[in-house]
mmCIF file of N, CA and C in Angstrom:
data_model
loop_
_atom_site.group_PDB
_atom_site.id
_atom_site.type_symbol
_atom_site.label_atom_id
_atom_site.label_comp_id
_atom_site.label_asym_id
_atom_site.label_seq_id
_atom_site.Cartn_x
_atom_site.Cartn_y
_atom_site.Cartn_z
ATOM 1 N N MET A 1 94.416 164.650 97.060
ATOM 2 C CA MET A 1 95.038 165.157 98.714
ATOM 3 C C MET A 1 95.894 166.452 98.190
ATOM 4 N N GLY A 2 95.668 167.290 99.272
ATOM 5 C CA GLY A 2 96.526 168.676 99.091
ATOM 6 C C GLY A 2 97.052 168.790 100.454
ATOM 7 N N LEU A 3 98.209 169.880 100.200
ATOM 8 C CA LEU A 3 98.923 170.397 101.575
ATOM 9 C C LEU A 3 99.237 171.682 101.448
ATOM 10 N N ASP A 4 98.457 172.227 102.195
ATOM 11 C CA ASP A 4 98.501 173.727 102.179
ATOM 12 C C ASP A 4 99.511 174.364 103.114
ATOM 13 N N ALA A 5 100.084 175.731 102.462
ATOM 14 C CA ALA A 5 101.194 175.970 103.416
ATOM 15 C C ALA A 5 100.674 177.611 103.890
ATOM 16 N N HIS A 6 100.969 177.980 104.948
ATOM 17 C CA HIS A 6 100.135 179.049 105.734
ATOM 18 C C HIS A 6 101.915 179.723 106.640
ATOM 19 N N LEU A 7 102.296 181.056 105.517
ATOM 20 C CA LEU A 7 103.322 182.017 106.526
ATOM 21 C C LEU A 7 102.308 182.501 107.789
ATOM 22 N N GLU A 8 102.566 182.248 108.692
ATOM 23 C CA GLU A 8 101.444 183.088 110.178
ATOM 24 C C GLU A 8 102.512 183.564 111.273
ATOM 25 N N ASP A 9 101.984 184.149 111.735
ATOM 26 C CA ASP A 9 102.402 185.288 113.375
ATOM 27 C C ASP A 9 102.493 184.407 113.961
ATOM 28 N N GLU A 10 103.150 185.178 115.212
ATOM 29 C CA GLU A 10 102.359 184.283 116.519
ATOM 30 C C GLU A 10 101.225 184.354 116.679
ATOM 31 N N PHE A 11 100.380 185.250 116.441
ATOM 32 C CA PHE A 11 98.835 184.847 116.800
ATOM 33 C C PHE A 11 98.036 184.202 115.746
ATOM 34 N N ALA A 12 98.893 182.861 115.215
ATOM 35 C CA ALA A 12 97.944 182.193 114.469
ATOM 36 C C ALA A 12 97.493 182.973 112.742
ATOM 37 N N GLU A 13 97.667 184.180 112.637
ATOM 38 C CA GLU A 13 97.493 185.077 111.605
ATOM 39 C C GLU A 13 98.129 185.031 110.599
ATOM 40 N N PRO A 14 97.033 184.254 109.740
ATOM 41 C CA PRO A 14 97.933 184.085 108.016
ATOM 42 C C PRO A 14 98.827 185.334 107.382
ATOM 43 N N LEU A 15 99.748 185.584 107.027
ATOM 44 C CA LEU A 15 100.426 186.444 106.360
ATOM 45 C C LEU A 15 100.741 186.262 104.988
ATOM 46 N N ASP A 16 100.744 184.848 104.633
ATOM 47 C CA ASP A 16 100.939 184.267 103.358
ATOM 48 C C ASP A 16 100.185 182.888 103.145
ATOM 49 N N SER A 17 99.950 182.613 101.881
ATOM 50 C CA SER A 17 99.238 181.020 102.171
ATOM 51 C C SER A 17 99.829 180.680 100.274
ATOM 52 N N PHE A 18 99.819 179.609 100.492
ATOM 53 C CA PHE A 18 99.752 178.504 99.060
ATOM 54 C C PHE A 18 99.022 177.687 99.260
ATOM 55 N N LEU A 19 97.929 177.126 98.486
ATOM 56 C CA LEU A 19 96.732 176.363 98.316
ATOM 57 C C LEU A 19 96.789 175.387 97.457
ATOM 58 N N ASP A 20 97.087 174.144 98.274
ATOM 59 C CA ASP A 20 98.051 172.791 97.019
ATOM 60 C C ASP A 20 96.667 172.187 96.091
ATOM 61 N N GLU A 21 95.980 172.790 95.655
ATOM 62 C CA GLU A 21 94.570 172.877 95.148
ATOM 63 C C GLU A 21 94.809 171.385 93.804
ATOM 64 N N ASP A 22 96.081 171.205 93.423
ATOM 65 C CA ASP A 22 95.905 170.083 92.590
ATOM 66 C C ASP A 22 96.756 168.845 92.964
ATOM 67 N N GLY A 23 97.162 168.959 94.530
ATOM 68 C CA GLY A 23 98.411 168.190 95.454
ATOM 69 C C GLY A 23 99.763 168.038 94.947
ATOM 70 N N LEU A 24 100.398 168.929 94.171
ATOM 71 C CA LEU A 24 101.483 168.874 93.719
ATOM 72 C C LEU A 24 102.615 168.807 95.149
ATOM 73 N N LEU A 25 102.385 169.983 95.476
ATOM 74 C CA LEU A 25 103.099 169.638 97.176
ATOM 75 C C LEU A 25 103.080 168.908 98.074
ATOM 76 N N ALA A 26 101.914 168.017 98.268
ATOM 77 C CA ALA A 26 101.743 167.332 98.975
ATOM 78 C C ALA A 26 102.178 165.723 98.028
ATOM 79 N N ALA A 27 102.282 165.550 96.877
ATOM 80 C CA ALA A 27 102.949 165.023 96.276
ATOM 81 C C ALA A 27 104.850 164.557 96.046
ATOM 82 N N SER A 28 104.843 165.898 96.535
ATOM 83 C CA SER A 28 106.596 165.997 96.582
ATOM 84 C C SER A 28 107.269 165.584 98.150
ATOM 85 N N ILE A 29 106.214 166.062 98.524
ATOM 86 C CA ILE A 29 106.731 165.560 99.955
ATOM 87 C C ILE A 29 107.023 164.458 100.713
ATOM 88 N N PRO A 30 108.535 164.264 101.062
ATOM 89 C CA PRO A 30 108.895 163.064 101.589
ATOM 90 C C PRO A 30 108.620 162.303 102.384
ATOM 91 N N ALA A 31 107.454 162.446 103.128
ATOM 92 C CA ALA A 31 106.828 162.011 104.492
ATOM 93 C C ALA A 31 107.408 160.400 104.301
ATOM 94 N N GLY A 32 108.327 160.337 106.007
ATOM 95 C CA GLY A 32 108.541 158.842 105.912
ATOM 96 C C GLY A 32 110.074 158.585 105.663
ATOM 97 N N ASN A 33 110.512 159.498 104.657
ATOM 98 C CA ASN A 33 112.232 159.358 104.097
ATOM 99 C C ASN A 33 113.391 159.672 104.905
ATOM 100 N N PRO A 34 114.022 158.826 105.497
ATOM 101 C CA PRO A 34 114.979 159.399 106.208
ATOM 102 C C PRO A 34 115.730 160.013 105.878
ATOM 103 N N GLY A 35 116.387 160.372 104.298
ATOM 104 C CA GLY A 35 117.002 161.416 104.240
ATOM 105 C C GLY A 35 116.540 162.903 104.016
ATOM 106 N N TYR A 36 115.195 163.231 104.746
ATOM 107 C CA TYR A 36 114.567 164.197 105.229
ATOM 108 C C TYR A 36 114.439 164.721 106.295
ATOM 109 N N PRO A 37 115.515 164.894 107.023
ATOM 110 C CA PRO A 37 115.135 164.056 108.729
ATOM 111 C C PRO A 37 113.755 164.803 109.271
ATOM 112 N N MET A 38 113.918 166.538 108.467
ATOM 113 C CA MET A 38 112.970 167.359 109.094
ATOM 114 C C MET A 38 111.445 167.438 107.903
ATOM 115 N N LEU A 39 111.620 166.874 106.722
ATOM 116 C CA LEU A 39 110.557 166.788 105.679
ATOM 117 C C LEU A 39 110.199 165.587 105.947
ATOM 118 N N ARG A 40 110.841 164.483 106.789
ATOM 119 C CA ARG A 40 109.924 163.360 106.672
ATOM 120 C C ARG A 40 108.509 163.510 107.995
ATOM 121 N N TYR A 41 108.429 164.411 108.704
ATOM 122 C CA TYR A 41 107.892 164.197 109.612
ATOM 123 C C TYR A 41 106.526 165.136 109.256
ATOM 124 N N VAL A 42 106.647 165.837 107.887
ATOM 125 C CA VAL A 42 105.018 166.593 107.834
ATOM 126 C C VAL A 42 104.260 165.614 107.431
ATOM 127 N N ASP A 43 102.842 165.150 108.399
ATOM 128 C CA ASP A 43 102.127 165.057 108.389
ATOM 129 C C ASP A 43 100.660 165.197 106.927
ATOM 130 N N ILE A 44 101.044 164.918 106.523
ATOM 131 C CA ILE A 44 100.179 165.204 104.604
ATOM 132 C C ILE A 44 98.468 164.984 105.363
ATOM 133 N N GLU A 45 97.888 164.182 105.983
ATOM 134 C CA GLU A 45 96.541 164.306 106.216
ATOM 135 C C GLU A 45 96.340 165.116 107.499
ATOM 136 N N GLY A 46 97.247 165.767 108.018
ATOM 137 C CA GLY A 46 97.042 166.333 109.283
ATOM 138 C C GLY A 46 97.598 167.687 109.453
ATOM 139 N N VAL A 47 98.336 168.254 110.878
ATOM 140 C CA VAL A 47 98.646 169.855 110.782
ATOM 141 C C VAL A 47 100.325 169.726 111.312
ATOM 142 N N THR A 48 100.985 169.677 110.907
ATOM 143 C CA THR A 48 102.720 170.327 110.700
ATOM 144 C C THR A 48 102.833 171.807 110.718
ATOM 145 N N VAL A 49 103.988 171.843 112.276
ATOM 146 C CA VAL A 49 103.863 173.247 112.159
ATOM 147 C C VAL A 49 105.451 173.623 112.126
ATOM 148 N N PHE A 50 106.190 174.402 112.006
ATOM 149 C CA PHE A 50 107.817 174.480 111.912
ATOM 150 C C PHE A 50 107.644 176.112 112.168
ATOM 151 N N ASN A 51 108.955 176.058 113.548
ATOM 152 C CA ASN A 51 109.262 177.463 114.024
ATOM 153 C C ASN A 51 110.606 177.542 113.394
ATOM 154 N N ARG A 52 110.999 179.273 114.163
ATOM 155 C CA ARG A 52 112.355 179.647 113.019
ATOM 156 C C ARG A 52 113.333 178.666 113.364
ATOM 157 N N LEU A 53 113.836 177.455 114.432
ATOM 158 C CA LEU A 53 114.629 176.784 114.762
ATOM 159 C C LEU A 53 114.617 175.951 113.491
ATOM 160 N N GLN A 54 113.384 175.130 113.711
ATOM 161 C CA GLN A 54 113.096 174.626 113.115
ATOM 162 C C GLN A 54 113.362 174.519 111.765
ATOM 163 N N LEU A 55 112.814 175.556 110.687
ATOM 164 C CA LEU A 55 113.043 176.109 109.761
ATOM 165 C C LEU A 55 114.082 176.069 108.575
ATOM 166 N N ALA A 56 115.220 176.664 109.751
ATOM 167 C CA ALA A 56 117.098 176.101 109.376
ATOM 168 C C ALA A 56 117.048 175.383 108.877
ATOM 169 N N GLU A 57 116.533 174.408 109.713
ATOM 170 C CA GLU A 57 116.974 173.070 108.614
ATOM 171 C C GLU A 57 115.951 172.247 107.815
ATOM 172 N N VAL A 58 115.172 173.010 107.766
ATOM 173 C CA VAL A 58 114.077 172.541 106.744
ATOM 174 C C VAL A 58 114.449 173.559 105.529
ATOM 175 N N ILE A 59 114.848 174.627 105.204
ATOM 176 C CA ILE A 59 115.314 175.149 104.019
ATOM 177 C C ILE A 59 115.956 174.232 103.138
ATOM 178 N N PRO A 60 117.036 173.803 103.530
ATOM 179 C CA PRO A 60 118.371 173.311 103.090
ATOM 180 C C PRO A 60 117.661 172.032 102.184
ATOM 181 N N GLU A 61 116.469 171.606 102.774
ATOM 182 C CA GLU A 61 115.596 170.119 102.843
ATOM 183 C C GLU A 61 114.922 170.724 101.464
ATOM 184 N N LEU A 62 114.025 171.677 101.404
ATOM 185 C CA LEU A 62 113.082 171.795 100.678
ATOM 186 C C LEU A 62 113.973 171.971 99.783
ATOM 187 N N GLU A 63 115.428 173.238 99.641
ATOM 188 C CA GLU A 63 116.214 173.425 98.632
ATOM 189 C C GLU A 63 116.419 172.192 97.827
ATOM 190 N N ARG A 64 116.807 171.042 98.136
ATOM 191 C CA ARG A 64 117.274 169.854 97.823
ATOM 192 C C ARG A 64 115.924 169.175 97.232
ATOM 193 N N LEU A 65 114.916 169.258 97.581
ATOM 194 C CA LEU A 65 113.656 168.553 96.674
ATOM 195 C C LEU A 65 113.073 168.897 95.518
ATOM 196 N N SER A 66 113.732 170.726 95.643
ATOM 197 C CA SER A 66 113.424 171.541 94.637
ATOM 198 C C SER A 66 114.392 170.956 93.476
ATOM 199 N N ALA A 67 115.367 170.470 93.813
ATOM 200 C CA ALA A 67 116.295 170.122 92.899
ATOM 201 C C ALA A 67 116.229 168.797 92.409
ATOM 202 N N ALA A 68 115.983 168.131 93.149
ATOM 203 C CA ALA A 68 115.257 166.704 92.781
ATOM 204 C C ALA A 68 113.622 166.191 91.830
ATOM 205 N N ALA A 69 113.267 167.493 91.720
ATOM 206 C CA ALA A 69 111.908 167.295 90.888
ATOM 207 C C ALA A 69 112.125 167.264 89.775
ATOM 208 N N THR A 70 112.907 166.416 89.049
ATOM 209 C CA THR A 70 113.219 166.676 87.651
ATOM 210 C C THR A 70 112.193 166.164 87.122
ATOM 211 N N ASP A 71 111.724 164.722 87.914
ATOM 212 C CA ASP A 71 110.540 163.968 87.359
ATOM 213 C C ASP A 71 109.522 164.704 87.009
ATOM 214 N N ALA A 72 109.092 165.452 88.340
ATOM 215 C CA ALA A 72 107.645 166.393 88.594
ATOM 216 C C ALA A 72 108.321 167.846 88.088
ATOM 217 N N PRO A 73 108.763 168.236 87.133
ATOM 218 C CA PRO A 73 108.722 170.047 87.119
ATOM 219 C C PRO A 73 107.418 170.755 87.547
ATOM 220 N N GLU A 74 106.566 170.513 87.702
ATOM 221 C CA GLU A 74 105.398 171.122 87.156
ATOM 222 C C GLU A 74 105.410 171.436 89.440
ATOM 223 N N ALA A 75 106.090 170.368 90.222
ATOM 224 C CA ALA A 75 106.236 171.188 91.259
ATOM 225 C C ALA A 75 106.870 172.217 91.742
ATOM 226 N N LYS A 76 108.246 172.078 91.257
ATOM 227 C CA LYS A 76 109.118 173.243 91.115
ATOM 228 C C LYS A 76 108.240 174.271 91.962
ATOM 229 N N PRO A 77 107.145 174.993 91.140
ATOM 230 C CA PRO A 77 106.677 176.529 91.610
ATOM 231 C C PRO A 77 105.956 176.600 93.247
ATOM 232 N N ALA A 78 105.467 175.299 93.786
ATOM 233 C CA ALA A 78 104.922 175.125 94.805
ATOM 234 C C ALA A 78 105.508 175.057 95.485
ATOM 235 N N ILE A 79 106.929 174.241 95.604
ATOM 236 C CA ILE A 79 108.112 174.430 96.205
ATOM 237 C C ILE A 79 108.779 175.604 96.577
ATOM 238 N N ALA A 80 108.645 176.184 95.483
ATOM 239 C CA ALA A 80 109.583 177.413 95.164
ATOM 240 C C ALA A 80 108.668 178.261 96.140
ATOM 241 N N ARG A 81 107.517 178.216 96.503
ATOM 242 C CA ARG A 81 106.336 179.408 97.396
ATOM 243 C C ARG A 81 107.058 178.780 99.091
ATOM 244 N N VAL A 82 106.476 177.693 98.948
ATOM 245 C CA VAL A 82 106.938 177.055 100.285
ATOM 246 C C VAL A 82 108.067 177.428 100.880
ATOM 247 N N LEU A 83 109.512 177.781 99.743
ATOM 248 C CA LEU A 83 110.357 177.883 100.236
ATOM 249 C C LEU A 83 110.374 179.599 100.670
ATOM 250 N N LYS A 84 109.911 179.959 100.122
ATOM 251 C CA LYS A 84 109.960 181.763 100.652
ATOM 252 C C LYS A 84 109.218 181.982 101.517
ATOM 253 N N MET A 85 108.390 180.964 101.619
ATOM 254 C CA MET A 85 107.738 181.621 103.331
ATOM 255 C C MET A 85 108.688 180.981 104.257
ATOM 256 N N ALA A 86 109.256 179.899 104.072
ATOM 257 C CA ALA A 86 110.069 179.649 104.698
ATOM 258 C C ALA A 86 110.954 180.180 105.155
ATOM 259 N N LYS A 87 111.854 181.045 104.291
ATOM 260 C CA LYS A 87 112.964 182.110 104.509
ATOM 261 C C LYS A 87 112.548 183.183 105.014
ATOM 262 N N LYS A 88 111.229 183.372 104.467
ATOM 263 C CA LYS A 88 110.602 184.766 105.304
ATOM 264 C C LYS A 88 110.592 184.527 107.195
ATOM 265 N N ALA A 89 109.829 183.429 107.195
ATOM 266 C CA ALA A 89 109.761 183.236 108.850
ATOM 267 C C ALA A 89 111.428 182.832 109.769
ATOM 268 N N VAL A 90 112.371 182.720 108.290
ATOM 269 C CA VAL A 90 113.522 182.044 109.356
ATOM 270 C C VAL A 90 114.351 183.808 110.026
ATOM 271 N N ALA A 91 113.789 184.779 108.691
ATOM 272 C CA ALA A 91 114.219 186.469 108.612
ATOM 273 C C ALA A 91 114.276 186.950 110.053
ATOM 274 N N GLU A 92 112.589 186.481 110.140
ATOM 275 C CA GLU A 92 111.924 187.589 110.768
ATOM 276 C C GLU A 92 110.979 187.285 112.626
ATOM 277 N N PRO A 93 111.664 187.355 113.220
ATOM 278 C CA PRO A 93 110.918 186.468 114.774
ATOM 279 C C PRO A 93 109.543 186.331 115.163
ATOM 280 N N HIS A 94 108.859 185.375 115.437
ATOM 281 C CA HIS A 94 107.480 185.044 115.563
ATOM 282 C C HIS A 94 106.925 184.480 114.159
ATOM 283 N N LEU A 95 107.748 183.995 113.706
ATOM 284 C CA LEU A 95 106.743 183.816 112.151
ATOM 285 C C LEU A 95 107.293 182.243 112.780
ATOM 286 N N TYR A 96 106.086 181.048 112.065
ATOM 287 C CA TYR A 96 105.937 180.291 111.899
ATOM 288 C C TYR A 96 105.508 179.761 110.434
ATOM 289 N N LEU A 97 105.773 178.613 110.074
ATOM 290 C CA LEU A 97 105.132 177.742 108.787
ATOM 291 C C LEU A 97 104.346 176.691 109.140
ATOM 292 N N ARG A 98 103.322 176.959 108.429
ATOM 293 C CA ARG A 98 102.153 175.726 109.039
ATOM 294 C C ARG A 98 101.573 175.011 108.105
ATOM 295 N N LEU A 99 101.960 173.649 107.636
ATOM 296 C CA LEU A 99 101.388 172.803 106.634
ATOM 297 C C LEU A 99 100.399 172.490 106.993
ATOM 298 N N LEU A 100 99.245 172.110 106.127
ATOM 299 C CA LEU A 100 97.829 171.389 106.047
ATOM 300 C C LEU A 100 97.600 170.724 105.396
ATOM 301 N N GLY A 101 97.081 169.417 105.645
ATOM 302 C CA GLY A 101 97.272 168.342 104.902
ATOM 303 C C GLY A 101 95.646 168.128 104.977
ATOM 304 N N ASP A 102 95.183 167.215 104.054
ATOM 305 C CA ASP A 102 93.603 166.902 103.751
ATOM 306 C C ASP A 102 93.488 165.626 104.547
#
């Protein structure tokens, strides 16, 4: 099961994408974990969209998730790619991060 990530504009046109073919991102997401107030709501089997205001809270969680991935270092590049898209979405108006689960 994968969790693809897409940086999209206001018309849902993709600007950048990460395809989680190996399921590394999906396995890393702390769905349901109250220690991650935003990422816990990611639906790894559905669609989750974060806007610019929400991403300001998601970014520190992704950074913490990356630092905590010592037991799964192969997931770090996937998290880093999503983090890069999240930072771009925060820096520019009308951008969104869409996560698509299987």
